[in-house]
Amino acid sequence: MNKDCIFCRIISGEFQSDILYQDDEVIALRDINPKAPTHILIMPKAHIPSLAEITMDHQTLMGHLVRVAGELAKSEGIAARGYRLVINSGPDSGQEVPHLHLHLLGGRQLGKLG
Ligand code: 5GP
Ligand code: ZN
């Protein structure tokens, strides 16, 4: 828990959010400013700032996050047509919230990267 982190404050229940899934390690919520018809953020409950802090100890957690994202894609009905998982990390990526999160985007043609 980082008291200066918006996502930690959502995870602690201090701030309201549209939570779709949670377990002991992971939580998923709808992005407040969606860039696609489905735009869900999947994140660890632990405050890990970015991919730069990921170590061997986080390998199971990273798989867990990707699995939950895949399950949400199915429950959102976007798995068949396809979707995109994005992790921004650091200033050049435009990462705004320094609490590691996956973006699950789908429900429209997403276009090419770059
Ligand atoms: P980043 O740029 O760090 O990869 O993505 C941060 C995302 O968090 C943005 O898509 C932004 O809309 C979303 N976001 C920022 N503040 C909140 C919030 O308070 N609640 C929710 N649900 N999403 C947020
Ligand atoms: Zn945090």
mmCIF file of N, CA and C and ligand atoms in Angstrom:
data_model
loop_
_atom_site.group_PDB
_atom_site.id
_atom_site.type_symbol
_atom_site.label_atom_id
_atom_site.label_comp_id
_atom_site.label_asym_id
_atom_site.label_seq_id
_atom_site.Cartn_x
_atom_site.Cartn_y
_atom_site.Cartn_z
ATOM 1 N N MET A 1 0.847 -1.206 0.000
ATOM 2 C CA MET A 1 0.000 0.000 0.000
ATOM 3 C C MET A 1 0.878 1.251 0.000
ATOM 4 N N ASN A 2 0.667 2.077 -1.011
ATOM 5 C CA ASN A 2 1.370 3.356 -1.108
ATOM 6 C C ASN A 2 0.293 4.445 -1.031
ATOM 7 N N LYS A 3 0.319 5.248 -0.006
ATOM 8 C CA LYS A 3 -0.779 6.187 0.237
ATOM 9 C C LYS A 3 -0.853 7.273 -0.832
ATOM 10 N N ASP A 4 0.222 7.442 -1.614
ATOM 11 C CA ASP A 4 0.220 8.433 -2.685
ATOM 12 C C ASP A 4 -0.225 7.844 -4.027
ATOM 13 N N CYS A 5 -0.622 6.570 -4.021
ATOM 14 C CA CYS A 5 -0.940 5.874 -5.281
ATOM 15 C C CYS A 5 -2.447 5.723 -5.425
ATOM 16 N N ILE A 6 -2.974 6.219 -6.531
ATOM 17 C CA ILE A 6 -4.424 6.169 -6.768
ATOM 18 C C ILE A 6 -4.923 4.723 -6.821
ATOM 19 N N PHE A 7 -4.137 3.832 -7.443
ATOM 20 C CA PHE A 7 -4.602 2.446 -7.547
ATOM 21 C C PHE A 7 -4.558 1.755 -6.184
ATOM 22 N N CYS A 8 -3.541 2.031 -5.378
ATOM 23 C CA CYS A 8 -3.519 1.472 -4.019
ATOM 24 C C CYS A 8 -4.734 1.947 -3.216
ATOM 25 N N ARG A 9 -5.137 3.163 -3.446
ATOM 26 C CA ARG A 9 -6.286 3.692 -2.689
ATOM 27 C C ARG A 9 -7.589 3.059 -3.173
ATOM 28 N N ILE A 10 -7.665 2.718 -4.440
ATOM 29 C CA ILE A 10 -8.821 1.953 -4.936
ATOM 30 C C ILE A 10 -8.797 0.548 -4.336
ATOM 31 N N ILE A 11 -7.632 -0.079 -4.354
ATOM 32 C CA ILE A 11 -7.496 -1.455 -3.847
ATOM 33 C C ILE A 11 -7.864 -1.520 -2.361
ATOM 34 N N SER A 12 -7.512 -0.499 -1.607
ATOM 35 C CA SER A 12 -7.809 -0.495 -0.166
ATOM 36 C C SER A 12 -9.275 -0.196 0.118
ATOM 37 N N GLY A 13 -10.023 0.232 -0.925
ATOM 38 C CA GLY A 13 -11.439 0.544 -0.743
ATOM 39 C C GLY A 13 -11.695 1.998 -0.421
ATOM 40 N N GLU A 14 -10.622 2.794 -0.350
ATOM 41 C CA GLU A 14 -10.792 4.212 -0.020
ATOM 42 C C GLU A 14 -11.500 4.958 -1.148
ATOM 43 N N PHE A 15 -11.142 4.606 -2.421
ATOM 44 C CA PHE A 15 -11.789 5.224 -3.574
ATOM 45 C C PHE A 15 -12.648 4.178 -4.266
ATOM 46 N N GLN A 16 -13.792 4.620 -4.753
ATOM 47 C CA GLN A 16 -14.748 3.747 -5.456
ATOM 48 C C GLN A 16 -14.234 3.456 -6.878
ATOM 49 N N SER A 17 -14.528 2.257 -7.372
ATOM 50 C CA SER A 17 -14.202 1.923 -8.755
ATOM 51 C C SER A 17 -15.103 0.793 -9.216
ATOM 52 N N ASP A 18 -15.157 0.588 -10.528
ATOM 53 C CA ASP A 18 -15.988 -0.477 -11.105
ATOM 54 C C ASP A 18 -15.140 -1.754 -11.160
ATOM 55 N N ILE A 19 -15.148 -2.509 -10.082
ATOM 56 C CA ILE A 19 -14.296 -3.702 -9.951
ATOM 57 C C ILE A 19 -14.994 -4.909 -10.572
ATOM 58 N N LEU A 20 -14.304 -5.572 -11.492
ATOM 59 C CA LEU A 20 -14.875 -6.718 -12.215
ATOM 60 C C LEU A 20 -14.426 -8.045 -11.638
ATOM 61 N N TYR A 21 -13.247 -8.042 -11.012
ATOM 62 C CA TYR A 21 -12.677 -9.301 -10.511
ATOM 63 C C TYR A 21 -11.644 -8.954 -9.448
ATOM 64 N N GLN A 22 -11.563 -9.804 -8.413
ATOM 65 C CA GLN A 22 -10.405 -9.715 -7.521
ATOM 66 C C GLN A 22 -10.204 -11.033 -6.794
ATOM 67 N N ASP A 23 -8.948 -11.275 -6.442
ATOM 68 C CA ASP A 23 -8.587 -12.402 -5.583
ATOM 69 C C ASP A 23 -7.502 -11.889 -4.633
ATOM 70 N N ASP A 24 -6.767 -12.773 -4.007
ATOM 71 C CA ASP A 24 -5.784 -12.315 -3.012
ATOM 72 C C ASP A 24 -4.667 -11.461 -3.621
ATOM 73 N N GLU A 25 -4.335 -11.732 -4.890
ATOM 74 C CA GLU A 25 -3.156 -11.108 -5.502
ATOM 75 C C GLU A 25 -3.466 -10.029 -6.531
ATOM 76 N N VAL A 26 -4.631 -10.152 -7.179
ATOM 77 C CA VAL A 26 -4.908 -9.415 -8.408
ATOM 78 C C VAL A 26 -6.285 -8.749 -8.338
ATOM 79 N N ILE A 27 -6.398 -7.597 -8.992
ATOM 80 C CA ILE A 27 -7.697 -6.922 -9.098
ATOM 81 C C ILE A 27 -7.854 -6.389 -10.519
ATOM 82 N N ALA A 28 -9.096 -6.348 -11.016
ATOM 83 C CA ALA A 28 -9.380 -5.830 -12.350
ATOM 84 C C ALA A 28 -10.535 -4.846 -12.251
ATOM 85 N N LEU A 29 -10.360 -3.705 -12.917
ATOM 86 C CA LEU A 29 -11.399 -2.674 -12.874
ATOM 87 C C LEU A 29 -11.501 -1.961 -14.212
ATOM 88 N N ARG A 30 -12.663 -1.376 -14.467
ATOM 89 C CA ARG A 30 -12.825 -0.650 -15.725
ATOM 90 C C ARG A 30 -12.061 0.667 -15.677
ATOM 91 N N ASP A 31 -11.385 0.955 -16.788
ATOM 92 C CA ASP A 31 -10.666 2.229 -16.887
ATOM 93 C C ASP A 31 -11.668 3.383 -16.829
ATOM 94 N N ILE A 32 -11.328 4.417 -16.071
ATOM 95 C CA ILE A 32 -12.234 5.549 -15.886
ATOM 96 C C ILE A 32 -12.378 6.368 -17.178
ATOM 97 N N ASN A 33 -11.418 6.236 -18.078
ATOM 98 C CA ASN A 33 -11.416 7.005 -19.337
ATOM 99 C C ASN A 33 -11.154 6.037 -20.493
ATOM 100 N N PRO A 34 -12.176 5.207 -20.816
ATOM 101 C CA PRO A 34 -11.930 4.090 -21.740
ATOM 102 C C PRO A 34 -11.556 4.532 -23.153
ATOM 103 N N LYS A 35 -10.537 3.843 -23.725
ATOM 104 C CA LYS A 35 -10.076 4.123 -25.085
ATOM 105 C C LYS A 35 -10.670 3.139 -26.089
ATOM 106 N N ALA A 36 -11.512 2.222 -25.614
ATOM 107 C CA ALA A 36 -12.144 1.229 -26.479
ATOM 108 C C ALA A 36 -13.407 0.771 -25.754
ATOM 109 N N PRO A 37 -14.354 0.122 -26.471
ATOM 110 C CA PRO A 37 -15.586 -0.322 -25.808
ATOM 111 C C PRO A 37 -15.318 -1.180 -24.572
ATOM 112 N N THR A 38 -14.308 -2.047 -24.650
ATOM 113 C CA THR A 38 -13.819 -2.726 -23.441
ATOM 114 C C THR A 38 -12.439 -2.176 -23.122
ATOM 115 N N HIS A 39 -12.287 -1.622 -21.940
ATOM 116 C CA HIS A 39 -10.977 -1.132 -21.481
ATOM 117 C C HIS A 39 -10.897 -1.410 -19.982
ATOM 118 N N ILE A 40 -10.187 -2.478 -19.663
ATOM 119 C CA ILE A 40 -10.088 -2.957 -18.279
ATOM 120 C C ILE A 40 -8.628 -2.893 -17.855
ATOM 121 N N LEU A 41 -8.394 -2.522 -16.615
ATOM 122 C CA LEU A 41 -7.045 -2.506 -16.032
ATOM 123 C C LEU A 41 -6.926 -3.698 -15.099
ATOM 124 N N ILE A 42 -5.884 -4.503 -15.296
ATOM 125 C CA ILE A 42 -5.623 -5.668 -14.446
ATOM 126 C C ILE A 42 -4.298 -5.410 -13.742
ATOM 127 N N MET A 43 -4.287 -5.508 -12.429
ATOM 128 C CA MET A 43 -3.073 -5.124 -11.689
ATOM 129 C C MET A 43 -2.871 -5.978 -10.449
ATOM 130 N N PRO A 44 -1.621 -6.060 -10.000
ATOM 131 C CA PRO A 44 -1.371 -6.708 -8.715
ATOM 132 C C PRO A 44 -1.898 -5.830 -7.588
ATOM 133 N N LYS A 45 -2.322 -6.444 -6.506
ATOM 134 C CA LYS A 45 -2.722 -5.655 -5.337
ATOM 135 C C LYS A 45 -1.501 -5.025 -4.665
ATOM 136 N N ALA A 46 -0.368 -5.699 -4.769
ATOM 137 C CA ALA A 46 0.873 -5.144 -4.215
ATOM 138 C C ALA A 46 1.329 -3.962 -5.060
ATOM 139 N N HIS A 47 1.893 -2.959 -4.423
ATOM 140 C CA HIS A 47 2.366 -1.778 -5.142
ATOM 141 C C HIS A 47 3.728 -2.059 -5.775
ATOM 142 N N ILE A 48 3.691 -2.418 -7.060
ATOM 143 C CA ILE A 48 4.904 -2.560 -7.874
ATOM 144 C C ILE A 48 4.844 -1.411 -8.880
ATOM 145 N N PRO A 49 5.810 -0.491 -8.890
ATOM 146 C CA PRO A 49 5.659 0.711 -9.720
ATOM 147 C C PRO A 49 5.575 0.444 -11.222
ATOM 148 N N SER A 50 6.414 -0.455 -11.732
ATOM 149 C CA SER A 50 6.417 -0.676 -13.182
ATOM 150 C C SER A 50 7.119 -1.989 -13.495
ATOM 151 N N LEU A 51 7.192 -2.328 -14.784
ATOM 152 C CA LEU A 51 7.913 -3.533 -15.210
ATOM 153 C C LEU A 51 9.377 -3.485 -14.804
ATOM 154 N N ALA A 52 9.905 -2.278 -14.601
ATOM 155 C CA ALA A 52 11.317 -2.143 -14.229
ATOM 156 C C ALA A 52 11.626 -2.801 -12.888
ATOM 157 N N GLU A 53 10.596 -3.002 -12.064
ATOM 158 C CA GLU A 53 10.806 -3.598 -10.735
ATOM 159 C C GLU A 53 10.511 -5.100 -10.713
ATOM 160 N N ILE A 54 10.161 -5.663 -11.862
ATOM 161 C CA ILE A 54 9.814 -7.095 -11.901
ATOM 162 C C ILE A 54 11.080 -7.949 -11.791
ATOM 163 N N THR A 55 11.015 -8.960 -10.915
ATOM 164 C CA THR A 55 12.137 -9.883 -10.713
ATOM 165 C C THR A 55 11.630 -11.314 -10.868
ATOM 166 N N MET A 56 12.548 -12.261 -10.674
ATOM 167 C CA MET A 56 12.173 -13.683 -10.702
ATOM 168 C C MET A 56 11.010 -13.975 -9.756
ATOM 169 N N ASP A 57 10.958 -13.280 -8.648
ATOM 170 C CA ASP A 57 9.908 -13.521 -7.648
ATOM 171 C C ASP A 57 8.511 -13.198 -8.175
ATOM 172 N N HIS A 58 8.435 -12.435 -9.268
ATOM 173 C CA HIS A 58 7.134 -12.001 -9.784
ATOM 174 C C HIS A 58 6.654 -12.820 -10.981
ATOM 175 N N GLN A 59 7.387 -13.886 -11.332
ATOM 176 C CA GLN A 59 7.019 -14.621 -12.550
ATOM 177 C C GLN A 59 5.620 -15.227 -12.458
ATOM 178 N N THR A 60 5.299 -15.810 -11.315
ATOM 179 C CA THR A 60 3.971 -16.403 -11.158
ATOM 180 C C THR A 60 2.893 -15.323 -11.193
ATOM 181 N N LEU A 61 3.175 -14.211 -10.543
ATOM 182 C CA LEU A 61 2.225 -13.094 -10.534
ATOM 183 C C LEU A 61 1.962 -12.601 -11.956
ATOM 184 N N MET A 62 3.004 -12.475 -12.773
ATOM 185 C CA MET A 62 2.809 -11.964 -14.141
ATOM 186 C C MET A 62 1.944 -12.917 -14.956
ATOM 187 N N GLY A 63 2.156 -14.217 -14.784
ATOM 188 C CA GLY A 63 1.299 -15.191 -15.457
ATOM 189 C C GLY A 63 -0.139 -15.098 -14.971
ATOM 190 N N HIS A 64 -0.289 -14.889 -13.702
ATOM 191 C CA HIS A 64 -1.612 -14.735 -13.088
ATOM 192 C C HIS A 64 -2.352 -13.546 -13.716
ATOM 193 N N LEU A 65 -1.657 -12.422 -13.876
ATOM 194 C CA LEU A 65 -2.272 -11.226 -14.465
ATOM 195 C C LEU A 65 -2.725 -11.495 -15.905
ATOM 196 N N VAL A 66 -1.882 -12.184 -16.665
ATOM 197 C CA VAL A 66 -2.222 -12.459 -18.069
ATOM 198 C C VAL A 66 -3.393 -13.447 -18.144
ATOM 199 N N ARG A 67 -3.392 -14.437 -17.261
ATOM 200 C CA ARG A 67 -4.508 -15.391 -17.258
ATOM 201 C C ARG A 67 -5.827 -14.690 -16.931
ATOM 202 N N VAL A 68 -5.822 -13.828 -15.914
ATOM 203 C CA VAL A 68 -7.049 -13.101 -15.556
ATOM 204 C C VAL A 68 -7.501 -12.218 -16.730
ATOM 205 N N ALA A 69 -6.548 -11.591 -17.397
ATOM 206 C CA ALA A 69 -6.900 -10.771 -18.566
ATOM 207 C C ALA A 69 -7.590 -11.631 -19.629
ATOM 208 N N GLY A 70 -7.068 -12.804 -19.885
ATOM 209 C CA GLY A 70 -7.669 -13.695 -20.880
ATOM 210 C C GLY A 70 -9.073 -14.128 -20.485
ATOM 211 N N GLU A 71 -9.278 -14.394 -19.204
ATOM 212 C CA GLU A 71 -10.611 -14.790 -18.730
ATOM 213 C C GLU A 71 -11.591 -13.622 -18.853
ATOM 214 N N LEU A 72 -11.120 -12.407 -18.565
ATOM 215 C CA LEU A 72 -12.000 -11.239 -18.698
ATOM 216 C C LEU A 72 -12.345 -10.981 -20.170
ATOM 217 N N ALA A 73 -11.387 -11.223 -21.062
ATOM 218 C CA ALA A 73 -11.676 -11.068 -22.491
ATOM 219 C C ALA A 73 -12.818 -12.007 -22.891
ATOM 220 N N LYS A 74 -12.800 -13.213 -22.371
ATOM 221 C CA LYS A 74 -13.902 -14.150 -22.670
ATOM 222 C C LYS A 74 -15.206 -13.651 -22.069
ATOM 223 N N SER A 75 -15.192 -13.253 -20.809
ATOM 224 C CA SER A 75 -16.450 -12.851 -20.161
ATOM 225 C C SER A 75 -16.985 -11.537 -20.740
ATOM 226 N N GLU A 76 -16.104 -10.722 -21.316
ATOM 227 C CA GLU A 76 -16.547 -9.480 -21.977
ATOM 228 C C GLU A 76 -17.035 -9.740 -23.402
ATOM 229 N N GLY A 77 -16.805 -10.963 -23.908
ATOM 230 C CA GLY A 77 -17.254 -11.306 -25.249
ATOM 231 C C GLY A 77 -16.366 -10.783 -26.357
ATOM 232 N N ILE A 78 -15.096 -10.495 -26.055
ATOM 233 C CA ILE A 78 -14.196 -9.952 -27.084
ATOM 234 C C ILE A 78 -13.108 -10.950 -27.489
ATOM 235 N N ALA A 79 -13.116 -12.130 -26.879
ATOM 236 C CA ALA A 79 -12.016 -13.073 -27.131
ATOM 237 C C ALA A 79 -11.992 -13.554 -28.577
ATOM 238 N N ALA A 80 -13.161 -13.806 -29.161
ATOM 239 C CA ALA A 80 -13.193 -14.376 -30.515
ATOM 240 C C ALA A 80 -12.682 -13.378 -31.543
ATOM 241 N N ARG A 81 -13.084 -12.138 -31.459
ATOM 242 C CA ARG A 81 -12.655 -11.132 -32.456
ATOM 243 C C ARG A 81 -11.253 -10.621 -32.182
ATOM 244 N N GLY A 82 -10.837 -10.687 -30.927
ATOM 245 C CA GLY A 82 -9.462 -10.300 -30.605
ATOM 246 C C GLY A 82 -9.390 -9.062 -29.735
ATOM 247 N N TYR A 83 -8.237 -8.910 -29.144
ATOM 248 C CA TYR A 83 -8.052 -7.818 -28.183
ATOM 249 C C TYR A 83 -6.565 -7.556 -28.046
ATOM 250 N N ARG A 84 -6.213 -6.564 -27.260
ATOM 251 C CA ARG A 84 -4.811 -6.198 -27.065
ATOM 252 C C ARG A 84 -4.538 -6.039 -25.575
ATOM 253 N N LEU A 85 -3.389 -6.557 -25.153
ATOM 254 C CA LEU A 85 -2.887 -6.303 -23.797
ATOM 255 C C LEU A 85 -1.702 -5.359 -23.917
ATOM 256 N N VAL A 86 -1.724 -4.312 -23.106
ATOM 257 C CA VAL A 86 -0.660 -3.297 -23.141
ATOM 258 C C VAL A 86 -0.162 -3.067 -21.723
ATOM 259 N N ILE A 87 1.149 -3.008 -21.589
ATOM 260 C CA ILE A 87 1.743 -2.554 -20.320
ATOM 261 C C ILE A 87 2.656 -1.393 -20.641
ATOM 262 N N ASN A 88 2.301 -0.214 -20.184
ATOM 263 C CA ASN A 88 3.197 0.928 -20.298
ATOM 264 C C ASN A 88 4.180 0.882 -19.144
ATOM 265 N N SER A 89 5.412 1.210 -19.410
ATOM 266 C CA SER A 89 6.430 1.202 -18.355
ATOM 267 C C SER A 89 7.399 2.351 -18.573
ATOM 268 N N GLY A 90 7.338 3.322 -17.694
ATOM 269 C CA GLY A 90 8.302 4.418 -17.735
ATOM 270 C C GLY A 90 7.882 5.576 -18.622
ATOM 271 N N PRO A 91 8.649 6.659 -18.569
ATOM 272 C CA PRO A 91 8.270 7.925 -19.203
ATOM 273 C C PRO A 91 8.031 7.837 -20.709
ATOM 274 N N ASP A 92 8.880 7.131 -21.467
ATOM 275 C CA ASP A 92 8.697 7.105 -22.921
ATOM 276 C C ASP A 92 7.411 6.386 -23.318
ATOM 277 N N SER A 93 6.893 5.533 -22.455
ATOM 278 C CA SER A 93 5.651 4.811 -22.759
ATOM 279 C C SER A 93 4.420 5.653 -22.470
ATOM 280 N N GLY A 94 4.615 6.743 -21.722
ATOM 281 C CA GLY A 94 3.477 7.551 -21.293
ATOM 282 C C GLY A 94 2.781 7.011 -20.060
ATOM 283 N N GLN A 95 3.425 6.091 -19.349
ATOM 284 C CA GLN A 95 2.816 5.563 -18.115
ATOM 285 C C GLN A 95 2.446 6.715 -17.183
ATOM 286 N N GLU A 96 1.161 6.758 -16.816
ATOM 287 C CA GLU A 96 0.671 7.860 -15.970
ATOM 288 C C GLU A 96 0.592 7.462 -14.511
ATOM 289 N N VAL A 97 0.215 6.210 -14.270
ATOM 290 C CA VAL A 97 0.019 5.768 -12.882
ATOM 291 C C VAL A 97 1.120 4.763 -12.547
ATOM 292 N N PRO A 98 2.009 5.119 -11.617
ATOM 293 C CA PRO A 98 3.148 4.251 -11.312
ATOM 294 C C PRO A 98 2.781 3.113 -10.356
ATOM 295 N N HIS A 99 1.824 2.302 -10.806
ATOM 296 C CA HIS A 99 1.442 1.040 -10.152
ATOM 297 C C HIS A 99 1.178 0.101 -11.312
ATOM 298 N N LEU A 100 2.038 -0.898 -11.482
ATOM 299 C CA LEU A 100 1.996 -1.799 -12.646
ATOM 300 C C LEU A 100 0.567 -2.244 -12.960
ATOM 301 N N HIS A 101 0.197 -2.142 -14.244
ATOM 302 C CA HIS A 101 -1.139 -2.580 -14.672
ATOM 303 C C HIS A 101 -1.109 -2.969 -16.137
ATOM 304 N N LEU A 102 -1.936 -3.946 -16.495
ATOM 305 C CA LEU A 102 -2.162 -4.333 -17.878
ATOM 306 C C LEU A 102 -3.433 -3.636 -18.342
ATOM 307 N N HIS A 103 -3.410 -3.097 -19.559
ATOM 308 C CA HIS A 103 -4.624 -2.613 -20.203
ATOM 309 C C HIS A 103 -5.169 -3.738 -21.073
ATOM 310 N N LEU A 104 -6.418 -4.098 -20.901
ATOM 311 C CA LEU A 104 -7.126 -5.016 -21.797
ATOM 312 C C LEU A 104 -8.055 -4.161 -22.651
ATOM 313 N N LEU A 105 -7.754 -4.129 -23.963
ATOM 314 C CA LEU A 105 -8.490 -3.268 -24.888
ATOM 315 C C LEU A 105 -9.145 -4.112 -25.967
ATOM 316 N N GLY A 106 -10.402 -3.843 -26.251
ATOM 317 C CA GLY A 106 -11.064 -4.575 -27.317
ATOM 318 C C GLY A 106 -12.447 -4.022 -27.575
ATOM 319 N N GLY A 107 -13.137 -4.695 -28.524
ATOM 320 C CA GLY A 107 -14.498 -4.278 -28.863
ATOM 321 C C GLY A 107 -14.544 -3.358 -30.065
ATOM 322 N N ARG A 108 -13.383 -3.063 -30.635
ATOM 323 C CA ARG A 108 -13.309 -2.313 -31.891
ATOM 324 C C ARG A 108 -12.011 -2.694 -32.592
ATOM 325 N N GLN A 109 -11.899 -2.327 -33.872
ATOM 326 C CA GLN A 109 -10.645 -2.533 -34.597
ATOM 327 C C GLN A 109 -9.603 -1.591 -33.983
ATOM 328 N N LEU A 110 -8.520 -2.160 -33.483
ATOM 329 C CA LEU A 110 -7.558 -1.362 -32.713
ATOM 330 C C LEU A 110 -6.477 -0.707 -33.581
ATOM 331 N N GLY A 111 -6.334 -1.175 -34.801
ATOM 332 C CA GLY A 111 -5.321 -0.565 -35.667
ATOM 333 C C GLY A 111 -3.919 -1.042 -35.340
ATOM 334 N N LYS A 112 -3.012 -0.661 -36.202
ATOM 335 C CA LYS A 112 -1.617 -1.076 -36.047
ATOM 336 C C LYS A 112 -0.946 -0.252 -34.964
ATOM 337 N N LEU A 113 0.050 -0.832 -34.340
ATOM 338 C CA LEU A 113 0.865 -0.100 -33.377
ATOM 339 C C LEU A 113 1.768 0.894 -34.103
ATOM 340 N N GLY A 114 2.074 1.974 -33.410
ATOM 341 C CA GLY A 114 3.112 2.880 -33.892
ATOM 342 C C GLY A 114 2.655 3.962 -34.808
HETATM 343 P P1 5GP B 1 -1.045 4.336 -17.905
HETATM 344 O O1 5GP B 1 -0.935 5.564 -18.760
HETATM 345 O O2 5GP B 1 -0.390 4.528 -16.572
HETATM 346 O O3 5GP B 1 -0.615 3.074 -18.600
HETATM 347 O O4 5GP B 1 -2.598 4.123 -17.654
HETATM 348 C C1 5GP B 1 -3.273 4.655 -16.568
HETATM 349 C C2 5GP B 1 -4.751 4.450 -16.808
HETATM 350 O O5 5GP B 1 -5.424 4.611 -15.571
HETATM 351 C C3 5GP B 1 -5.374 5.446 -17.791
HETATM 352 O O6 5GP B 1 -5.960 4.729 -18.879
HETATM 353 C C4 5GP B 1 -6.415 6.183 -16.947
HETATM 354 O O7 5GP B 1 -7.600 6.457 -17.661
HETATM 355 C C5 5GP B 1 -6.658 5.218 -15.802
HETATM 356 N N1 5GP B 1 -7.044 5.837 -14.543
HETATM 357 C C6 5GP B 1 -6.453 6.914 -13.942
HETATM 358 N N2 5GP B 1 -7.045 7.189 -12.779
HETATM 359 C C7 5GP B 1 -8.032 6.268 -12.619
HETATM 360 C C8 5GP B 1 -8.998 6.038 -11.595
HETATM 361 O O8 5GP B 1 -9.085 6.747 -10.592
HETATM 362 N N3 5GP B 1 -9.848 4.987 -11.783
HETATM 363 C C9 5GP B 1 -9.790 4.190 -12.889
HETATM 364 N N4 5GP B 1 -10.685 3.177 -12.974
HETATM 365 N N5 5GP B 1 -8.884 4.378 -13.874
HETATM 366 C C10 5GP B 1 -8.022 5.404 -13.740
HETATM 367 ZN ZN ZN B 2 -0.030 1.458 -5.828
#
